[in-house]
mmCIF file of C-alpha atoms and ligand atoms in Angstrom:
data_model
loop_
_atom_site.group_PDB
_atom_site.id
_atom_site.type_symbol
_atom_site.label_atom_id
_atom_site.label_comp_id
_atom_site.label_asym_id
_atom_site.label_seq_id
_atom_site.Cartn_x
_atom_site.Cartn_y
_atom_site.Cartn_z
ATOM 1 C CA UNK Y 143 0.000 0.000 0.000
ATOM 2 C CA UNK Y 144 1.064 3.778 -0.606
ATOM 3 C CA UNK Y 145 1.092 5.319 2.970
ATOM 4 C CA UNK Y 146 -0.686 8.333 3.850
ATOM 5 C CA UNK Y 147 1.671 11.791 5.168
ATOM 6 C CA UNK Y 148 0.927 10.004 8.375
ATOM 7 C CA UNK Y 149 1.470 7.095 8.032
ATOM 8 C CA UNK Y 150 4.900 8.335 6.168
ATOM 9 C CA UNK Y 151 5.822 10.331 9.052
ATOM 10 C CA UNK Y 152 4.849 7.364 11.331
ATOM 11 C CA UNK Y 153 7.978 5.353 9.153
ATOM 12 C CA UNK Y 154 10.668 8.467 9.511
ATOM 13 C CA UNK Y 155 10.101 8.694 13.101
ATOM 14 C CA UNK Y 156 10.607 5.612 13.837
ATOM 15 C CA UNK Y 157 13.596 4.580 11.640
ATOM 16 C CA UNK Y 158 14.713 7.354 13.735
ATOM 17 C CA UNK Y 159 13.928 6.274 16.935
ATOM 18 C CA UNK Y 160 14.710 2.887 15.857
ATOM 19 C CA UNK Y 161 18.260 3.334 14.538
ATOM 20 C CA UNK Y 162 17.363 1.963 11.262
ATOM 21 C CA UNK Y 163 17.105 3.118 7.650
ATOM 22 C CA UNK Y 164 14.901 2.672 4.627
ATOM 23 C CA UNK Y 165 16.347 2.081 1.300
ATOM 24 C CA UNK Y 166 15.345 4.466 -1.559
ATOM 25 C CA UNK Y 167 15.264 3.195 -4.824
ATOM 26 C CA UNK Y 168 15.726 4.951 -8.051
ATOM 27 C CA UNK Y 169 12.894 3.618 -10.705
ATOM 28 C CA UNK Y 170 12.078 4.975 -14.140
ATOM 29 C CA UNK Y 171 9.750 2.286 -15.831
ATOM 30 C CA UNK Y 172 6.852 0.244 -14.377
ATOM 31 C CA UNK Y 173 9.580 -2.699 -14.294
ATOM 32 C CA UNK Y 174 11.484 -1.216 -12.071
ATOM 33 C CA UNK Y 175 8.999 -0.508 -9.894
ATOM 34 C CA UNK Y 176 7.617 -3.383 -9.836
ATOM 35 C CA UNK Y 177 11.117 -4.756 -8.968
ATOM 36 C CA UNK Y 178 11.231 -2.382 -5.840
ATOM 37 C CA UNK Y 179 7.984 -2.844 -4.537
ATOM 38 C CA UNK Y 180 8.547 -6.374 -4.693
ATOM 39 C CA UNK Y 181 12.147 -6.477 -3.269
ATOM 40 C CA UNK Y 182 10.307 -4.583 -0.029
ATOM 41 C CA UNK Y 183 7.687 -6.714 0.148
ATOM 42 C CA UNK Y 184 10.197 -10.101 0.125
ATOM 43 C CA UNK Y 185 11.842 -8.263 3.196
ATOM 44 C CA UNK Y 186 8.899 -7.423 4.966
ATOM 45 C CA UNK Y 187 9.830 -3.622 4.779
ATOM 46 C CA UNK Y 188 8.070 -0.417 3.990
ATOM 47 C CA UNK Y 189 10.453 1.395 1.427
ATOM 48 C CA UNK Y 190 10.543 4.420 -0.857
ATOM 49 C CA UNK Y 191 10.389 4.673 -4.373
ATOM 50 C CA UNK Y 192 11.881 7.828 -6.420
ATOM 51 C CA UNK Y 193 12.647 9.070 -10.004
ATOM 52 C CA UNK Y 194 15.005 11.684 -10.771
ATOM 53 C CA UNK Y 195 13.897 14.748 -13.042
ATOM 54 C CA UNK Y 196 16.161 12.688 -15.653
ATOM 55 C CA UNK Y 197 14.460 9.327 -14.779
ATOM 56 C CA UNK Y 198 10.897 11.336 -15.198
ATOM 57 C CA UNK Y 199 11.586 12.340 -18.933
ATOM 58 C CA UNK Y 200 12.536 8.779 -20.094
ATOM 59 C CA UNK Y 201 9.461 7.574 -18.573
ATOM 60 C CA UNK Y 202 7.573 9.883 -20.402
ATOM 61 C CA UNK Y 203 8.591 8.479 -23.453
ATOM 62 C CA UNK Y 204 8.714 11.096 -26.889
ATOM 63 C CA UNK Y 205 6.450 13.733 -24.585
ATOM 64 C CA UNK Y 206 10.215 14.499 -23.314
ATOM 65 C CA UNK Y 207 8.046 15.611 -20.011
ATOM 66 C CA UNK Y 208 9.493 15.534 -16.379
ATOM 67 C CA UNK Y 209 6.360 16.355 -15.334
ATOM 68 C CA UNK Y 210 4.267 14.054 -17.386
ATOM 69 C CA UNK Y 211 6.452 10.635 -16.087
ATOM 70 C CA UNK Y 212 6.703 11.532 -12.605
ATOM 71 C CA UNK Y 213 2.755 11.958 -12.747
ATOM 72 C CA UNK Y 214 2.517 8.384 -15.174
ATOM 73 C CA UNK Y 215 5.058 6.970 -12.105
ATOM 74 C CA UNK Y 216 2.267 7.958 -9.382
ATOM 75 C CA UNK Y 217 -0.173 6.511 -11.110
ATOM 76 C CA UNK Y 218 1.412 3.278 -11.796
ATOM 77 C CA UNK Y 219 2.471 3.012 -7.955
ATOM 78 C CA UNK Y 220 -1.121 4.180 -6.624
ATOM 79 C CA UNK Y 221 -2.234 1.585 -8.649
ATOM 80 C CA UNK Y 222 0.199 -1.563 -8.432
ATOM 81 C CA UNK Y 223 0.892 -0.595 -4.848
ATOM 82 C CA UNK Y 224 -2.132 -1.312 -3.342
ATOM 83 C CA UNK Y 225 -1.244 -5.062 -4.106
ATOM 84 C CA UNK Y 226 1.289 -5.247 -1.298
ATOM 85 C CA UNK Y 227 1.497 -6.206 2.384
ATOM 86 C CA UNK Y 228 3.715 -2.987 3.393
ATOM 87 C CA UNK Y 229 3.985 0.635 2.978
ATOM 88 C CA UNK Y 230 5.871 1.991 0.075
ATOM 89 C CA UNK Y 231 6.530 5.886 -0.133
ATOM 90 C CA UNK Y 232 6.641 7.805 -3.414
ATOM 91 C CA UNK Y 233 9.636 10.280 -3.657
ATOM 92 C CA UNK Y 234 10.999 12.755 -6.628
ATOM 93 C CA UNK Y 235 14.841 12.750 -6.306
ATOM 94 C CA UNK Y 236 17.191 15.635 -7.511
ATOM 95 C CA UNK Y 237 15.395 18.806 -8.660
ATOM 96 C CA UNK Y 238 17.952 21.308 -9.404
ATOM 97 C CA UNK Y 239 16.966 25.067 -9.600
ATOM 98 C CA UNK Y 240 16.161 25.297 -12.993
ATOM 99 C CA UNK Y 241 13.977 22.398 -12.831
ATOM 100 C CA UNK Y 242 11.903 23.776 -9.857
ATOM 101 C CA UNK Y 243 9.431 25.656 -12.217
ATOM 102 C CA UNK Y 244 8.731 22.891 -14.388
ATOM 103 C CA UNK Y 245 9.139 19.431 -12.716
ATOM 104 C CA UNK Y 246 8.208 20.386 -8.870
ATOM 105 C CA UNK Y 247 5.656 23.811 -9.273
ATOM 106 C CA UNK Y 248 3.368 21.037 -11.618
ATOM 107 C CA UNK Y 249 3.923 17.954 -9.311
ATOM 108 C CA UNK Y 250 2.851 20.507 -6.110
ATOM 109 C CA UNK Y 251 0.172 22.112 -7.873
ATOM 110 C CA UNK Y 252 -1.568 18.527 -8.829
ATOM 111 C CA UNK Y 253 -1.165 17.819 -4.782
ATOM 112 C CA UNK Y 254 -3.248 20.870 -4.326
ATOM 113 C CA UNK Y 255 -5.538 20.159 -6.546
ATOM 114 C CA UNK Y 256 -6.077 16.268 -5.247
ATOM 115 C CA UNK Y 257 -5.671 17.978 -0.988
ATOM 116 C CA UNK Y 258 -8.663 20.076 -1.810
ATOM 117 C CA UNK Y 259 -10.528 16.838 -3.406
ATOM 118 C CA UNK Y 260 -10.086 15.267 0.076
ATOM 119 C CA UNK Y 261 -7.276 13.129 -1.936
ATOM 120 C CA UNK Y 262 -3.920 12.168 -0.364
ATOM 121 C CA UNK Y 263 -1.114 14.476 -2.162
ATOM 122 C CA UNK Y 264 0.684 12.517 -5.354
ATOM 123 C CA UNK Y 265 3.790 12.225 -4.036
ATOM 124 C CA UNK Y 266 4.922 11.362 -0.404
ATOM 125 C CA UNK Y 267 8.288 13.632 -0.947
ATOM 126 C CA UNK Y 268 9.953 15.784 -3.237
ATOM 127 C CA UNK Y 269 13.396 16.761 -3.097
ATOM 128 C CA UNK Y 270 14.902 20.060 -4.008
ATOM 129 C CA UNK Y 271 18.738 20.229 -4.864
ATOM 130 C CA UNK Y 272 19.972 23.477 -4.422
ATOM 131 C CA UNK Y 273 23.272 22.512 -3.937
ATOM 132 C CA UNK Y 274 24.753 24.659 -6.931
ATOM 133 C CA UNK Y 275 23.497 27.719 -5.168
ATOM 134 C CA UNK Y 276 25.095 29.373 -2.303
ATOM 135 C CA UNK Y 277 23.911 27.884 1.345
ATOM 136 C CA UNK Y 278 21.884 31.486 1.866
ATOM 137 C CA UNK Y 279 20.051 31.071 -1.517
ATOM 138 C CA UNK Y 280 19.714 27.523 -1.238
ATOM 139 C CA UNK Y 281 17.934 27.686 1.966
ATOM 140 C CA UNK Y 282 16.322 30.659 0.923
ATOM 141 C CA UNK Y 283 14.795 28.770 -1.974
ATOM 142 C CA UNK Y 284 14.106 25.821 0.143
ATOM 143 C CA UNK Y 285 12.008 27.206 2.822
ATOM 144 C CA UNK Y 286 9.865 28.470 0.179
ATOM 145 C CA UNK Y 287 8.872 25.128 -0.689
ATOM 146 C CA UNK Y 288 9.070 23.813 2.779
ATOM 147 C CA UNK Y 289 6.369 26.070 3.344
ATOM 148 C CA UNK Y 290 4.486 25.278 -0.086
ATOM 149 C CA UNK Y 291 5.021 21.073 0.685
ATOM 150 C CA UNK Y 292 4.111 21.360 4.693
ATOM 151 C CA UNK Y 293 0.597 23.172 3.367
ATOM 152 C CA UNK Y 294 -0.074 20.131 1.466
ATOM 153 C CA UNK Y 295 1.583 17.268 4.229
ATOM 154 C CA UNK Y 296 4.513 16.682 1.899
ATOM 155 C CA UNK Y 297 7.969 15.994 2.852
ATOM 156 C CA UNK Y 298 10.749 18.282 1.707
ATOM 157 C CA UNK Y 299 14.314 17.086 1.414
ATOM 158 C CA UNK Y 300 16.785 19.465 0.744
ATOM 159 C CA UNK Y 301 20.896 19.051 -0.267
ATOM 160 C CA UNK Y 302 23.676 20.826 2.643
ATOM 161 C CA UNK Y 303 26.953 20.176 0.885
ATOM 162 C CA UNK Y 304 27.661 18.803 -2.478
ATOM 163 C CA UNK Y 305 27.693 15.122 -3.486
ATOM 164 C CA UNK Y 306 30.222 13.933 -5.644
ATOM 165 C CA UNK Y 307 29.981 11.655 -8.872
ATOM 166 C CA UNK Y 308 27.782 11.735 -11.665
ATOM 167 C CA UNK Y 309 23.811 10.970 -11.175
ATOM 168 C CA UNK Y 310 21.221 11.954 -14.018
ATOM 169 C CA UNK Y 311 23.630 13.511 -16.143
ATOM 170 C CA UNK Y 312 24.430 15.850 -13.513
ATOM 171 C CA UNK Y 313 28.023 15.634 -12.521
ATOM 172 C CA UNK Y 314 29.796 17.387 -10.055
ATOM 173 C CA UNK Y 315 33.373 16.541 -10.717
ATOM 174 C CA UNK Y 316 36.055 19.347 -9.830
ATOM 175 C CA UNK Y 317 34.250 20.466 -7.049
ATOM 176 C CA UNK Y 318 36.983 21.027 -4.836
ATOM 177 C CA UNK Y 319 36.700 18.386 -2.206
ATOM 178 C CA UNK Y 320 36.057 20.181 0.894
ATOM 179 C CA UNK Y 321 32.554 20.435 -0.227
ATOM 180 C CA UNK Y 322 31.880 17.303 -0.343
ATOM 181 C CA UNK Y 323 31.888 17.521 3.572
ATOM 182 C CA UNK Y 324 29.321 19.268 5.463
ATOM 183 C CA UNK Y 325 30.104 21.212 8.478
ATOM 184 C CA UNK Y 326 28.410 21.133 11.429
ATOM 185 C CA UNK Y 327 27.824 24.845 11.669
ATOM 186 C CA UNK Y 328 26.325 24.867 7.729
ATOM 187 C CA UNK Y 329 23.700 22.338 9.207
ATOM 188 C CA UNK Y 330 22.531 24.216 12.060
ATOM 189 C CA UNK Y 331 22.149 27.667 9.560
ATOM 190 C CA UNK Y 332 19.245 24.372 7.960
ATOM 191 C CA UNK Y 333 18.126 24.473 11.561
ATOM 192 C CA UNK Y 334 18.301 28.175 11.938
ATOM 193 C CA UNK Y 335 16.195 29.081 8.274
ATOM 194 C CA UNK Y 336 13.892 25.667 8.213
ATOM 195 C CA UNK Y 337 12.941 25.005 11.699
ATOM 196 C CA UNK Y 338 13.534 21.555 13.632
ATOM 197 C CA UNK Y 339 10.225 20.552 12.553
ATOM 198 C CA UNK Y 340 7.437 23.064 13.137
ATOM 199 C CA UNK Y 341 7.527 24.558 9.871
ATOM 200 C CA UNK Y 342 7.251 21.384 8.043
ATOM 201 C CA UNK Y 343 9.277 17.951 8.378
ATOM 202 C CA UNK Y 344 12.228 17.998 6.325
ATOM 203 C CA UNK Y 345 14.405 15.045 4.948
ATOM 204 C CA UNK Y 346 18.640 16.637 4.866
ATOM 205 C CA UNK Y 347 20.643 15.129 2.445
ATOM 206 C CA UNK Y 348 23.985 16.190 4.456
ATOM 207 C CA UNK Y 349 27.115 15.488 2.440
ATOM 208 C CA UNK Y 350 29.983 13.463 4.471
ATOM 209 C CA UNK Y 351 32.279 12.600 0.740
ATOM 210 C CA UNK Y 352 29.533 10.556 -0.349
ATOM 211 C CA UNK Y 353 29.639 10.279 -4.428
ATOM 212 C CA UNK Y 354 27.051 9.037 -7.137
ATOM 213 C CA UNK Y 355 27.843 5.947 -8.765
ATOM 214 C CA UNK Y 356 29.579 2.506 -8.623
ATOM 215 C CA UNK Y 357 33.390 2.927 -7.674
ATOM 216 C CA UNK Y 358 36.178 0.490 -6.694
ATOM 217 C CA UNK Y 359 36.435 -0.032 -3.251
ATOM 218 C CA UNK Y 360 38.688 3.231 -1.879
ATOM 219 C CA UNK Y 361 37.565 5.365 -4.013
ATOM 220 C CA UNK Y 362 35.429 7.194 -2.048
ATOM 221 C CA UNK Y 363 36.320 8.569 1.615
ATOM 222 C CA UNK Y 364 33.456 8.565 4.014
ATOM 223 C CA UNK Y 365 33.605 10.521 7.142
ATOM 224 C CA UNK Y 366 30.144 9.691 9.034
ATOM 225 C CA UNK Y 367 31.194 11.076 12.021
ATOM 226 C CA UNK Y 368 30.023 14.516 10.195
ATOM 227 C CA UNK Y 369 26.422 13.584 10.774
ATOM 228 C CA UNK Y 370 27.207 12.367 14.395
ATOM 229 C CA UNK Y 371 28.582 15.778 15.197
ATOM 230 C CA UNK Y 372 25.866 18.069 13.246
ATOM 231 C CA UNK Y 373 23.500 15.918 15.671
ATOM 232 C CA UNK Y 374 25.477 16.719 18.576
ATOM 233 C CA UNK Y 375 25.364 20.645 17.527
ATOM 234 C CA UNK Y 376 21.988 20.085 17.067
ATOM 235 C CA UNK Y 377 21.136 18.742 20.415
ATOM 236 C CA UNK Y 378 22.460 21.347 22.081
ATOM 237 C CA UNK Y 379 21.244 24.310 20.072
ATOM 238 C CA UNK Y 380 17.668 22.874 19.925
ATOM 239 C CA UNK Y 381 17.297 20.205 22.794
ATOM 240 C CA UNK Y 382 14.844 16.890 21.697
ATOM 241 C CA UNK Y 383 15.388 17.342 17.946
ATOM 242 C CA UNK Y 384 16.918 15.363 15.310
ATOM 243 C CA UNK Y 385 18.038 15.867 11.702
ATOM 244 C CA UNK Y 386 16.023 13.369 9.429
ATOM 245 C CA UNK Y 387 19.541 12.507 7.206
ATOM 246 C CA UNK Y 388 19.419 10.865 3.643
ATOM 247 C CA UNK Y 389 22.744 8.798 2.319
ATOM 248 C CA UNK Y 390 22.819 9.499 -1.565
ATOM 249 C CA UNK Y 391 25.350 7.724 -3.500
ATOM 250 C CA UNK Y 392 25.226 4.620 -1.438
ATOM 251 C CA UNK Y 393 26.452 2.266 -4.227
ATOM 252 C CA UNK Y 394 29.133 0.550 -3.435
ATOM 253 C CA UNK Y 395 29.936 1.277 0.715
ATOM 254 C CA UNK Y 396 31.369 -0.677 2.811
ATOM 255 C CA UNK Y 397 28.595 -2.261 5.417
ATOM 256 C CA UNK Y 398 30.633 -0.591 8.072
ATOM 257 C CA UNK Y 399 30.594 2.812 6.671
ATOM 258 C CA UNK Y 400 26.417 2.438 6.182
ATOM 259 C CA UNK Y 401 25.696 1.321 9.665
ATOM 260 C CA UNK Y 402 27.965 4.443 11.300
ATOM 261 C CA UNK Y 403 25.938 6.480 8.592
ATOM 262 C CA UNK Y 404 22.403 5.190 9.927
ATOM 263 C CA UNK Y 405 23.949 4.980 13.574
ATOM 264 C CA UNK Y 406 24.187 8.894 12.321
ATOM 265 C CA UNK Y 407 20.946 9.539 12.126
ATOM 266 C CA UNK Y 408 20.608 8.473 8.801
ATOM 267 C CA UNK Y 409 16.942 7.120 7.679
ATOM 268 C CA UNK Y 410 16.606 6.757 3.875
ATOM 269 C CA UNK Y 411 19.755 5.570 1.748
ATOM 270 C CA UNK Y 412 19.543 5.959 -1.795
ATOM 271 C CA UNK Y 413 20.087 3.355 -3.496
ATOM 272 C CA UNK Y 414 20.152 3.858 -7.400
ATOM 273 C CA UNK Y 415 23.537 2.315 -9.661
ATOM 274 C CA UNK Y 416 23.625 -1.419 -7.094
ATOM 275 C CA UNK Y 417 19.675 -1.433 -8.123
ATOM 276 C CA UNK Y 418 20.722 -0.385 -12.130
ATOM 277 C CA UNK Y 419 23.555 -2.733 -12.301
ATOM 278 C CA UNK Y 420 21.506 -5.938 -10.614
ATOM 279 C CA UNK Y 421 18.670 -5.588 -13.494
ATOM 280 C CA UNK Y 422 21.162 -4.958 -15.989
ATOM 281 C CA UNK Y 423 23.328 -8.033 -15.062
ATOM 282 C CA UNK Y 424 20.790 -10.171 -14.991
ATOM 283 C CA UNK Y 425 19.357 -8.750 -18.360
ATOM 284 C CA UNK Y 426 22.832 -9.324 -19.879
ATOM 285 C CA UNK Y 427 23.251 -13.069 -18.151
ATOM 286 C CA UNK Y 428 20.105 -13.973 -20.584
ATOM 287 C CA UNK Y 429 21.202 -12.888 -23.800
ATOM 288 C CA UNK Y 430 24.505 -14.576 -23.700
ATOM 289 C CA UNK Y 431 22.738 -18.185 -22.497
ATOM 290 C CA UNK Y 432 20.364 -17.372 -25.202
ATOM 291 C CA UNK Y 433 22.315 -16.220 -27.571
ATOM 292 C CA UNK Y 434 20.448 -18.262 -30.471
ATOM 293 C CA UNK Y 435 16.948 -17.406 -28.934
ATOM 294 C CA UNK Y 436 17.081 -13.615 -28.549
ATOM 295 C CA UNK Y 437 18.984 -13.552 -31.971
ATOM 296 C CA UNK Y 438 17.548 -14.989 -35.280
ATOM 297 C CA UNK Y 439 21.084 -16.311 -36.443
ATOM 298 C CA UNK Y 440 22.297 -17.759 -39.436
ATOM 299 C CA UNK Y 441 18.787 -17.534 -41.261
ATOM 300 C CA UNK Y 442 16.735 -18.648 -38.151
ATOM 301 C CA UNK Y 443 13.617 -16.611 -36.644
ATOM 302 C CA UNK Y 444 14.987 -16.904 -32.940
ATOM 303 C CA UNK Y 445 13.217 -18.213 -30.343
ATOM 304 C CA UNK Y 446 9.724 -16.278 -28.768
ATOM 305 C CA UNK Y 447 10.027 -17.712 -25.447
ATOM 306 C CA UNK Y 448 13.708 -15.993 -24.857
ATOM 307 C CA UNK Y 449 13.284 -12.833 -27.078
ATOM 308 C CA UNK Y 450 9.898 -12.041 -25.327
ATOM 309 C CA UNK Y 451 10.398 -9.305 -23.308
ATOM 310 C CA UNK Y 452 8.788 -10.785 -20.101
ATOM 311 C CA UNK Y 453 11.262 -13.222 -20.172
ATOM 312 C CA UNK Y 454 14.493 -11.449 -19.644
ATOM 313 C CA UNK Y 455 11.922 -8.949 -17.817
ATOM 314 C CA UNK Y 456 11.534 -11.133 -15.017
ATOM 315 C CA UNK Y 457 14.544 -12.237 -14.693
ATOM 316 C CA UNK Y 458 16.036 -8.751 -14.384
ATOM 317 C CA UNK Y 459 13.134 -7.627 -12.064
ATOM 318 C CA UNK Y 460 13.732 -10.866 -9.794
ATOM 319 C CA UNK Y 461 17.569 -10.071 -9.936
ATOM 320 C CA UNK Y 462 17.189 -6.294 -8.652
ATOM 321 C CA UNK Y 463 14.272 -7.385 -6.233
ATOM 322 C CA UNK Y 464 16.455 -9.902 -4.318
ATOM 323 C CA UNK Y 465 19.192 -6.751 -4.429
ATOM 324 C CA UNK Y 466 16.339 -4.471 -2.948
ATOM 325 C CA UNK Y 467 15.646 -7.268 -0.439
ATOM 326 C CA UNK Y 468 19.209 -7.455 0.686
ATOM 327 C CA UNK Y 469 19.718 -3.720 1.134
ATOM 328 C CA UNK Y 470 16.544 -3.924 3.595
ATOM 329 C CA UNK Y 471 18.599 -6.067 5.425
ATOM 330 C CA UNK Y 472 21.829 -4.298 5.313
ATOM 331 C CA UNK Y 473 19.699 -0.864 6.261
ATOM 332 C CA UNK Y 474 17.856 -2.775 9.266
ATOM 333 C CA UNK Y 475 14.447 -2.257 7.765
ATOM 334 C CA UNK Y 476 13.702 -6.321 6.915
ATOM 335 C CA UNK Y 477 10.364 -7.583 8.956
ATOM 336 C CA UNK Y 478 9.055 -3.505 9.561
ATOM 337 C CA UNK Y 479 6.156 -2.192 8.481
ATOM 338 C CA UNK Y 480 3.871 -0.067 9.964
ATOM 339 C CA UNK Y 481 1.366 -1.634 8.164
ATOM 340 C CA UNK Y 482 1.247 -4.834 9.846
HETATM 341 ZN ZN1 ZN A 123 21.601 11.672 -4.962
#
């Protein structure tokens, strides 16, 4: 089932409490989807589901509309989701500034429209990325739609720091690297200018050298202690409160490094190029032991039951479900739902 802004809240607070995370996977087709919703229901889990601005357009097909996919995605969970045994959030990942008019002002403004039918918003969450802009405008621009989202009981996530890596297209190589580390005094100004709650709940994708993308093991160096220590500050300066943090660029940590990230305060971990790679691989494992059934060669007409696109389908979907599955475990999440 899709869970309500309560219910959703009901699943941040208590990962929180709880000391665990959810996993947050990247979709952008209904078999992916189905692959995530089905990974979180083998675990027992609730989850989230997201699609980048990127992710949005492909979905969309030749209408080349953000917009247009993300709503097609909402649909396709509200309907599908319905079908499971645990709660499954709907998320919109990455909106940089220049998308904000025309991926999250339409997305916001269907919400409004379905809030004043009595109708739960479209989306759970929507996250704005205003990481190229300058922490003042960034914030500036994200309490705007704090205030816009809280109206309507969705979640805001918002970007402190920079994440490395490539995701979407978007690549922020040669950022010089002591922005890829948050300080703790950057994330109490997010405390300061959005409130430790009572203007709206807020997800904080706080960067501690996290990078998009699949690396070789060393490539990227993780300092979770940053979270750890903005929660300290933030104890202090507002007693009782917690930062809601989100882990982008996942992929490839070591288990170590994710459970001092959720021991952090971390409760959603993105989890996007593992996911890609697991339906891709498996994709890839069927053509090559089907070579002569997914190819018509040497004069033949190939072979229906392996070119069929259900067939490799499922076996991609099953392959990136069991990944989903495992990162529930991994994240803590495995046998919790609020749902039963
Ligand atoms: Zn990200």
């Amino acid at each position: 089932m899709l869970p309500t802004p309560e219910q959703y809240a009901a699943m941040l607070d208590e990962a929180s409490a709880g000391g665990f995370a959810f996993p947050a996977v990247n979709v952008m087709s209904s078999q992916t989807l189905n692959a995530a919703m089905r990974g979180f229901a083998d675990a027992g889990s609730d989850g989230i589901v997201q699609i980048t601005v990127g992710g949005a357009r492909y979905l969309s097909g030749a209408a080349g509309d953000s917009a247009a996919g993300a709503r097609a995605l909402a649909a396709l969970a509200h309907a599908l989701g319905a079908q499971y045994p645990v709660a499954i959030a709907l998320h919109t990942d990455h909106c940089p500034p220049e998308h904000a008019d025309d991926f999250l002002a339409p997305l916001l403004a269907d919400s409004r429209e379905r809030r004043a039918n009595g109708d739960r918003p479209l989306f759970n969450s929507h996250m704005f990325d205003g990481s190229t802009l300058a922490l003042d405008e960034n914030l500036r621009r994200s309490a705007e739609l704090l205030d816009q989202c809280s109206a309507l009981d969705i979640v805001l996530e918002i970007e402190c720091g920079v994440v490395g890596g490539e995701e979407d297209g978007i690549g922020a190589e040669g950022t010089p690297s002591d922005r890829l580390y948050t300080t703790s005094a950057d994330l109490l100004r997010v405390a300061d200018v959005l409130g430790t709650g009572y203007r709206g709940r807020y997800l904080l994708a706080a960067t501690f050298g996290n990078v998009h993308g699949l690396y070789a093991p060393g490539h990227v160096q993780l300092r979770p202690e940053i979270l750890r220590e903005g929660q300290e500050a933030l104890a202090e300066a507002h007693p009782g409160t917690r930062f809601l943090y989100v882990f982008h660029g996942s992929s490839g940590s070591s288990p170590e490094d994710l459970r001092a990230a959720v021991a952090g305060g971390v409760v959603k971990v993105n989890l996007d190029s593992e996911a890609q790679y697991a339906f891709t691989r498996a994709a890839a494992g069927h053509m090559f032991s089907h070579y002569d059934g997914v190819l018509a060669v040497d004069g033949g007409v190939g072979d229906k039951r392996a070119y069929d696109p259900r067939a490799w389908g499922a076996e991609a979907e099953a392959a990136m479900a069991a990944r989903i599955t495992r990162a529930c475990e991994l994240l803590g999440s495995a046998g919790r739902s609020i749902v039963t």
